[in-house]
CSV table of C-alpha atoms and ligand atoms in Angstrom, one decimal:
chain,number,residue,atom,x,y,z
A,1,MET,CA,-46.6,-135.9,-116.4
A,2,ASN,CA,-43.6,-137.3,-114.1
A,3,ARG,CA,-45.7,-137.2,-110.9
A,4,LYS,CA,-48.9,-139.2,-111.0
A,5,GLY,CA,-51.7,-137.3,-109.2
A,6,ASN,CA,-52.6,-137.9,-105.8
A,7,VAL,CA,-56.2,-139.1,-105.0
A,8,TYR,CA,-58.5,-139.8,-101.9
A,9,VAL,CA,-61.3,-142.3,-102.6
A,10,THR,CA,-64.2,-142.2,-100.0
A,11,ARG,CA,-65.4,-145.8,-100.6
A,12,LEU,CA,-63.9,-148.6,-102.9
A,13,LEU,CA,-65.7,-148.8,-106.2
A,14,PRO,CA,-66.0,-152.1,-108.5
A,15,ARG,CA,-62.9,-153.7,-108.9
A,16,PRO,CA,-62.2,-153.0,-112.8
A,17,VAL,CA,-62.8,-149.4,-111.8
A,18,MET,CA,-60.3,-149.4,-108.9
A,19,GLU,CA,-57.7,-151.1,-111.4
A,20,LYS,CA,-58.2,-148.3,-114.0
A,21,LEU,CA,-58.0,-145.5,-111.5
A,22,GLY,CA,-54.5,-147.1,-110.2
A,23,GLU,CA,-53.4,-146.9,-113.8
A,24,ILE,CA,-53.9,-143.0,-113.9
A,25,CYS,CA,-53.1,-141.8,-110.3
A,26,ASP,CA,-51.9,-142.9,-106.9
A,27,PHE,CA,-54.7,-143.2,-104.5
A,28,GLU,CA,-55.6,-144.0,-101.0
A,29,ALA,CA,-59.3,-145.3,-100.4
A,30,ASN,CA,-61.4,-145.8,-97.2
A,31,THR,CA,-61.4,-149.7,-97.4
A,32,GLU,CA,-64.0,-150.0,-94.7
A,33,PRO,CA,-67.4,-151.4,-95.5
A,34,ARG,CA,-69.0,-148.2,-94.3
A,35,PRO,CA,-68.9,-144.6,-95.5
A,36,ALA,CA,-65.8,-142.4,-94.4
A,37,THR,CA,-66.5,-140.7,-91.1
A,38,ARG,CA,-66.5,-136.9,-91.1
A,39,GLU,CA,-63.0,-136.9,-89.5
A,40,GLU,CA,-61.8,-139.6,-92.0
A,41,LEU,CA,-63.1,-137.4,-94.7
A,42,LEU,CA,-61.6,-134.3,-93.4
A,43,ARG,CA,-58.2,-136.0,-93.0
A,44,GLY,CA,-58.5,-138.3,-96.1
A,45,VAL,CA,-59.0,-135.2,-98.7
A,46,ARG,CA,-56.1,-133.3,-97.2
A,47,GLY,CA,-53.4,-132.2,-99.8
A,48,ARG,CA,-55.0,-134.2,-102.6
A,49,ASP,CA,-55.2,-133.6,-106.1
A,50,ALA,CA,-58.7,-134.9,-106.7
A,51,VAL,CA,-61.2,-136.6,-104.5
A,52,LEU,CA,-63.5,-139.3,-105.5
A,53,CYS,CA,-66.8,-139.1,-103.5
A,54,LEU,CA,-70.1,-140.8,-103.0
A,55,LEU,CA,-73.5,-139.2,-102.7
A,56,ASN,CA,-73.6,-139.9,-98.9
A,57,ASP,CA,-70.3,-137.9,-98.4
A,58,ARG,CA,-71.3,-134.3,-97.5
A,59,ILE,CA,-68.7,-132.3,-99.2
A,60,ASP,CA,-69.4,-128.6,-97.8
A,61,ALA,CA,-67.0,-125.7,-97.5
A,62,ALA,CA,-65.1,-127.4,-94.4
A,63,VAL,CA,-64.2,-130.3,-96.6
A,64,LEU,CA,-63.3,-128.1,-99.6
A,65,ASP,CA,-61.0,-126.2,-97.2
A,66,ALA,CA,-59.5,-129.3,-95.9
A,67,ALA,CA,-58.7,-130.3,-99.2
A,68,GLY,CA,-56.7,-127.2,-100.0
A,69,PRO,CA,-55.9,-125.0,-102.8
A,70,GLN,CA,-53.9,-127.6,-105.1
A,71,CYS,CA,-57.1,-129.6,-105.3
A,72,ARG,CA,-58.6,-129.5,-108.7
A,73,LEU,CA,-61.6,-132.0,-108.5
A,74,PHE,CA,-64.3,-133.6,-106.5
A,75,ALA,CA,-65.4,-136.3,-108.8
A,76,ASN,CA,-68.9,-137.6,-107.5
A,77,TYR,CA,-70.0,-141.2,-108.0
A,78,GLY,CA,-73.6,-140.7,-108.8
A,79,VAL,CA,-75.6,-138.4,-111.3
A,80,GLY,CA,-77.2,-136.5,-108.3
A,81,TYR,CA,-74.6,-134.2,-106.7
A,82,ASN,CA,-77.1,-132.5,-103.9
A,83,ASN,CA,-74.3,-133.7,-101.5
A,84,ILE,CA,-71.8,-131.1,-102.7
A,85,ASP,CA,-71.7,-127.3,-102.5
A,86,VAL,CA,-71.0,-126.7,-106.0
A,87,SER,CA,-70.9,-123.0,-105.7
A,88,GLU,CA,-68.5,-123.2,-102.9
A,89,ALA,CA,-66.1,-125.5,-104.9
A,90,GLN,CA,-66.4,-123.0,-107.9
A,91,LYS,CA,-65.4,-120.1,-105.4
A,92,ARG,CA,-62.1,-122.2,-104.7
A,93,GLY,CA,-61.7,-123.0,-108.5
A,94,ILE,CA,-62.4,-126.7,-107.7
A,95,TRP,CA,-64.2,-128.5,-110.4
A,96,VAL,CA,-67.2,-131.0,-109.4
A,97,THR,CA,-68.2,-133.7,-111.8
A,98,ASN,CA,-71.0,-136.2,-111.9
A,99,THR,CA,-71.9,-139.5,-113.7
A,100,PRO,CA,-74.7,-138.8,-116.1
A,101,ASP,CA,-76.1,-141.1,-118.9
A,102,VAL,CA,-74.9,-144.3,-117.9
A,103,LEU,CA,-77.4,-144.8,-115.4
A,104,ASP,CA,-80.3,-143.6,-117.1
A,105,ASP,CA,-81.7,-147.1,-117.9
A,106,ALA,CA,-81.1,-148.8,-114.7
A,107,THR,CA,-82.6,-146.0,-112.7
A,108,ALA,CA,-85.7,-146.0,-115.1
A,109,ASP,CA,-86.0,-149.7,-115.0
A,110,MET,CA,-86.1,-149.5,-110.9
A,111,ALA,CA,-88.8,-146.8,-111.2
A,112,TRP,CA,-90.7,-149.6,-113.2
A,113,ALA,CA,-89.7,-152.3,-110.7
A,114,LEU,CA,-91.3,-150.1,-107.9
A,115,LEU,CA,-94.3,-149.4,-110.0
A,116,PHE,CA,-95.1,-153.1,-110.7
A,117,ALA,CA,-94.2,-154.1,-107.2
A,118,THR,CA,-96.6,-151.4,-105.7
A,119,ALA,CA,-99.4,-151.8,-108.1
A,120,ARG,CA,-99.4,-155.6,-108.0
A,121,ARG,CA,-98.5,-155.9,-104.3
A,122,VAL,CA,-95.3,-158.1,-105.1
A,123,ALA,CA,-93.5,-157.5,-102.0
A,124,GLU,CA,-96.8,-158.0,-99.7
A,125,GLY,CA,-97.3,-161.2,-101.4
A,126,ASP,CA,-93.8,-162.3,-101.1
A,127,ARG,CA,-94.2,-161.6,-97.3
A,128,LEU,CA,-97.3,-163.6,-97.1
A,129,MET,CA,-95.7,-166.6,-99.0
A,130,ARG,CA,-92.8,-166.9,-96.6
A,131,SER,CA,-94.9,-166.5,-93.3
A,132,GLY,CA,-98.0,-168.5,-94.2
A,133,THR,CA,-100.1,-170.0,-97.1
A,134,PHE,CA,-103.0,-168.5,-98.9
A,135,SER,CA,-106.3,-169.7,-100.6
A,136,TRP,CA,-107.3,-168.4,-104.0
A,137,GLN,CA,-110.3,-166.3,-104.1
A,138,PRO,CA,-111.8,-163.8,-106.4
A,139,GLU,CA,-111.1,-160.8,-104.3
A,140,PHE,CA,-107.6,-161.8,-102.8
A,141,MET,CA,-105.1,-159.0,-103.1
A,142,LEU,CA,-106.5,-157.0,-105.9
A,143,GLY,CA,-104.0,-154.5,-107.2
A,144,ALA,CA,-104.0,-151.8,-109.5
A,145,ASP,CA,-104.3,-151.9,-113.4
A,146,ILE,CA,-101.2,-150.4,-115.4
A,147,THR,CA,-101.9,-151.2,-119.0
A,148,GLY,CA,-103.7,-148.2,-120.5
A,149,ARG,CA,-103.5,-145.9,-117.6
A,150,THR,CA,-102.2,-142.4,-117.2
A,151,LEU,CA,-98.6,-142.1,-116.2
A,152,GLY,CA,-97.4,-138.7,-114.5
A,153,VAL,CA,-93.5,-138.1,-115.1
A,154,VAL,CA,-92.3,-135.3,-112.8
A,155,GLY,CA,-89.2,-134.0,-114.3
A,156,ALA,CA,-88.4,-134.2,-118.1
A,157,GLY,CA,-84.7,-134.9,-117.9
A,158,ARG,CA,-82.7,-138.0,-119.2
A,159,ILE,CA,-84.1,-140.4,-116.6
A,160,GLY,CA,-87.8,-139.0,-116.6
A,161,ARG,CA,-87.8,-139.4,-120.6
A,162,ASN,CA,-86.2,-143.1,-120.4
A,163,PHE,CA,-88.9,-144.0,-117.9
A,164,ALA,CA,-91.7,-142.4,-119.8
A,165,LEU,CA,-90.6,-144.0,-123.1
A,166,LYS,CA,-90.8,-147.6,-121.7
A,167,SER,CA,-94.5,-146.9,-120.8
A,168,ARG,CA,-95.2,-147.1,-124.5
A,169,GLY,CA,-95.4,-150.9,-124.3
A,170,PHE,CA,-98.0,-150.6,-121.7
A,171,GLY,CA,-100.2,-148.1,-124.0
A,172,MET,CA,-100.1,-145.7,-121.5
A,173,LYS,CA,-101.1,-142.0,-121.6
A,174,VAL,CA,-98.2,-139.9,-120.5
A,175,LEU,CA,-98.3,-136.5,-118.6
A,176,TYR,CA,-95.1,-134.7,-117.8
A,177,SER,CA,-94.2,-131.8,-115.8
A,178,GLY,CA,-91.1,-129.8,-115.6
A,179,ARG,CA,-89.7,-126.2,-115.7
A,180,ARG,CA,-90.7,-126.0,-119.3
A,181,PRO,CA,-92.2,-127.9,-122.2
A,182,SER,CA,-89.8,-130.1,-123.7
A,183,PRO,CA,-90.4,-131.0,-127.5
A,184,GLU,CA,-87.7,-133.7,-127.2
A,185,PHE,CA,-89.6,-135.6,-124.5
A,186,GLU,CA,-92.8,-134.9,-126.6
A,187,VAL,CA,-91.4,-136.6,-129.6
A,188,GLU,CA,-89.8,-139.4,-128.0
A,189,THR,CA,-92.7,-140.3,-125.6
A,190,GLY,CA,-95.9,-138.9,-127.0
A,191,GLY,CA,-96.3,-137.2,-123.5
A,192,ARG,CA,-98.1,-133.8,-122.9
A,193,PHE,CA,-96.9,-131.1,-120.8
A,194,ALA,CA,-98.9,-130.4,-117.8
A,195,ALA,CA,-98.8,-128.2,-114.7
A,196,LEU,CA,-97.9,-130.2,-111.7
A,197,ASP,CA,-101.4,-129.8,-110.1
A,198,GLU,CA,-103.0,-131.0,-113.1
A,199,LEU,CA,-100.6,-134.0,-113.6
A,200,LEU,CA,-101.0,-135.0,-109.8
A,201,ARG,CA,-104.9,-134.8,-110.3
A,202,ASP,CA,-105.0,-136.9,-113.5
A,203,SER,CA,-102.3,-139.4,-113.3
A,204,ASP,CA,-103.0,-143.1,-112.1
A,205,PHE,CA,-99.1,-143.2,-111.4
A,206,VAL,CA,-96.8,-140.4,-110.5
A,207,SER,CA,-93.3,-140.8,-110.8
A,208,LEU,CA,-90.5,-138.4,-109.6
A,209,HIS,CA,-87.4,-137.7,-111.7
A,210,VAL,CA,-86.2,-134.3,-110.6
A,211,PRO,CA,-82.9,-133.4,-108.9
A,212,LEU,CA,-82.7,-132.2,-105.6
A,213,THR,CA,-82.5,-128.3,-105.4
A,214,PRO,CA,-83.8,-125.6,-103.0
A,215,GLU,CA,-86.7,-125.5,-105.4
A,216,THR,CA,-87.6,-129.2,-105.5
A,217,HIS,CA,-87.3,-129.8,-101.6
A,218,HIS,CA,-90.7,-131.1,-100.4
A,219,LEU,CA,-92.2,-130.6,-104.0
A,220,ILE,CA,-94.6,-133.3,-103.1
A,221,GLY,CA,-96.2,-132.4,-99.7
A,222,GLU,CA,-99.3,-132.6,-97.9
A,223,ARG,CA,-101.1,-130.5,-100.6
A,224,GLU,CA,-99.7,-132.1,-103.3
A,225,LEU,CA,-100.5,-135.6,-102.1
A,226,GLY,CA,-104.2,-134.2,-101.4
A,227,LEU,CA,-104.4,-133.5,-105.2
A,228,MET,CA,-103.7,-137.1,-106.1
A,229,LYS,CA,-106.5,-139.7,-106.5
A,230,PRO,CA,-107.2,-142.0,-103.8
A,231,SER,CA,-106.5,-144.9,-106.3
A,232,SER,CA,-103.0,-143.4,-107.6
A,233,ILE,CA,-99.6,-144.5,-106.7
A,234,LEU,CA,-96.3,-142.5,-106.1
A,235,ILE,CA,-93.0,-143.6,-107.1
A,236,ASN,CA,-89.5,-141.9,-106.0
A,237,THR,CA,-86.4,-142.8,-107.3
A,238,SER,CA,-85.0,-139.2,-107.4
A,239,ARG,CA,-84.1,-138.0,-104.1
A,240,GLY,CA,-85.7,-138.4,-100.6
A,241,PRO,CA,-86.2,-134.9,-99.7
A,242,VAL,CA,-88.4,-134.0,-102.8
A,243,VAL,CA,-91.1,-135.8,-101.0
A,244,ASP,CA,-92.4,-134.5,-97.4
A,245,GLU,CA,-92.2,-138.3,-95.9
A,246,LYS,CA,-94.1,-137.6,-92.8
A,247,ALA,CA,-97.1,-136.0,-95.1
A,248,LEU,CA,-96.6,-139.2,-97.1
A,249,ALA,CA,-96.8,-141.7,-94.3
A,250,ARG,CA,-100.1,-139.9,-93.3
A,251,ALA,CA,-101.4,-140.3,-96.9
A,252,LEU,CA,-100.5,-143.9,-97.0
A,253,GLU,CA,-102.1,-144.7,-93.7
A,254,ALA,CA,-105.1,-142.6,-94.2
A,255,ARG,CA,-105.5,-144.2,-97.8
A,256,THR,CA,-106.0,-141.1,-99.4
A,257,ILE,CA,-103.5,-142.7,-102.0
A,258,ARG,CA,-103.1,-146.2,-102.7
A,259,GLY,CA,-99.5,-146.8,-102.4
A,260,ALA,CA,-95.9,-145.7,-102.9
A,261,GLY,CA,-92.7,-146.9,-104.0
A,262,LEU,CA,-89.8,-145.6,-102.7
A,263,ASP,CA,-86.0,-146.1,-103.5
A,264,VAL,CA,-85.0,-142.9,-101.8
A,265,PHE,CA,-85.8,-141.3,-98.3
A,266,GLU,CA,-85.4,-138.1,-96.5
A,267,ASN,CA,-83.1,-139.1,-93.9
A,268,GLU,CA,-81.3,-142.2,-95.4
A,269,PRO,CA,-80.6,-144.8,-94.6
A,270,ASN,CA,-83.8,-144.5,-92.0
A,271,PRO,CA,-87.3,-144.3,-93.6
A,272,GLU,CA,-89.8,-142.5,-91.6
A,273,PRO,CA,-90.8,-144.9,-88.9
A,274,GLY,CA,-94.6,-144.8,-89.7
A,275,LEU,CA,-93.8,-146.1,-93.3
A,276,LYS,CA,-92.2,-149.6,-92.1
A,277,ALA,CA,-95.8,-150.8,-90.5
A,278,LEU,CA,-97.8,-150.0,-93.8
A,279,ASP,CA,-98.4,-152.7,-96.5
A,280,ASN,CA,-99.1,-150.1,-99.2
A,281,VAL,CA,-95.4,-149.0,-99.5
A,282,VAL,CA,-92.6,-150.9,-101.1
A,283,MET,CA,-89.1,-149.9,-99.9
A,284,THR,CA,-85.8,-150.4,-101.5
A,285,PRO,CA,-82.5,-149.2,-100.1
A,286,HIS,CA,-81.5,-146.5,-102.8
A,287,ILE,CA,-80.7,-149.1,-105.5
A,288,GLY,CA,-81.8,-147.2,-108.6
A,289,SER,CA,-78.3,-147.4,-110.4
A,290,ALA,CA,-77.4,-150.8,-108.7
A,291,THR,CA,-76.7,-153.1,-111.7
A,292,VAL,CA,-73.2,-154.6,-112.2
A,293,ASP,CA,-72.7,-152.7,-115.5
A,294,THR,CA,-74.3,-149.5,-114.5
A,295,ARG,CA,-72.1,-149.4,-111.4
A,296,THR,CA,-69.0,-150.1,-113.2
A,297,ASN,CA,-69.5,-147.8,-116.1
A,298,MET,CA,-70.3,-145.1,-113.6
A,299,GLY,CA,-66.8,-145.7,-112.2
A,300,PHE,CA,-65.4,-145.5,-115.5
A,301,ILE,CA,-67.0,-142.1,-116.0
A,302,VAL,CA,-65.5,-141.1,-112.8
A,303,VAL,CA,-61.9,-142.1,-113.9
A,304,ARG,CA,-62.2,-140.3,-117.0
A,305,ASN,CA,-63.1,-137.0,-115.2
A,306,ILE,CA,-60.2,-137.5,-112.7
A,307,ALA,CA,-57.7,-138.1,-115.5
A,308,ALA,CA,-58.7,-134.9,-117.3
A,309,ALA,CA,-58.5,-132.9,-114.1
A,310,LEU,CA,-55.1,-134.4,-113.2
A,311,GLU,CA,-53.7,-133.3,-116.6
A,312,GLY,CA,-55.2,-129.8,-116.2
A,313,ARG,CA,-58.0,-130.3,-118.8
A,314,GLU,CA,-61.7,-129.3,-118.0
A,315,PRO,CA,-63.5,-132.8,-117.0
A,316,PRO,CA,-65.9,-134.0,-119.4
A,317,ASN,CA,-68.8,-134.1,-117.1
A,318,LEU,CA,-68.3,-130.9,-115.1
A,319,VAL,CA,-71.4,-129.4,-113.3
A,320,ARG,CA,-72.1,-125.9,-112.4
A,321,ALA,CA,-74.1,-124.2,-109.6
B,1,GLV,C1,-77.9,-142.1,-107.5
B,1,GLV,O1,-78.7,-141.8,-106.9
B,1,GLV,C2,-77.3,-141.0,-108.4
B,1,GLV,O2,-77.3,-140.1,-108.4
B,1,GLV,O3,-76.5,-141.6,-109.2
């Protein structure tokens, strides 16, 4: 290729990734410490051969049109790609890719971090230590047992499986739900397939690992929360809109469930205001994949996809509508 491809980057990635990207193409990046604005995005994508975008960039028909007919690829830095209208991209012959596999461990670990933090009131204890003191007593800050309890895993994909597998060290019984039973999941984790309602009724911890699609939007709403035991805990590291956050805030306030650990929110970056006043919710700012190695490896996957597209080859991590 005598002409290097020309790529727009909506937000700077870790330095080793930017260096690698520079070896394979010319690029222009949004260097501001914030997402590209809609105007910057529409302007930035114009005339590019490929675009490297993030999960908080909304890539719809208008952005795809602004990019133009020469554009080959929108490479998403993230495994979830609900921010991109993939069928509109396909109509225009534009590839869309994501970053699977390399973030399974980090995201599953984060779900465990939230599960422990919520069950054993870690964030609440931390707040207490910073603001005052305590007197040790038998019924002070009692939490929930984890070892030997029942874990409900909603979504039997790579991250759900990874998360479930890690429960083996805690001797947990695993239930899982999904579109269909997964023999792979069962062999690896010892889990048993259950309908979502049964899983919600019987689990002590329910952790969500589904992609956001029209079918999973508000998969967990008032009815589903009502099926959970008053002693159970909900963990969400998938996408915020999988849960009806208003219904969740009501359930947490009324203590019809024990607690929730949330890394994702319906209207990021803002959680439902009612949640902030509650001690039985632990919230983190969408950092499921946020480890140094994982974020770097995600970047290398993006670069690999861009390199392929610029050479006219189908990129390895193509997703389809
Ligand atoms: C993070 O949320 C991702 O989809 O990679």
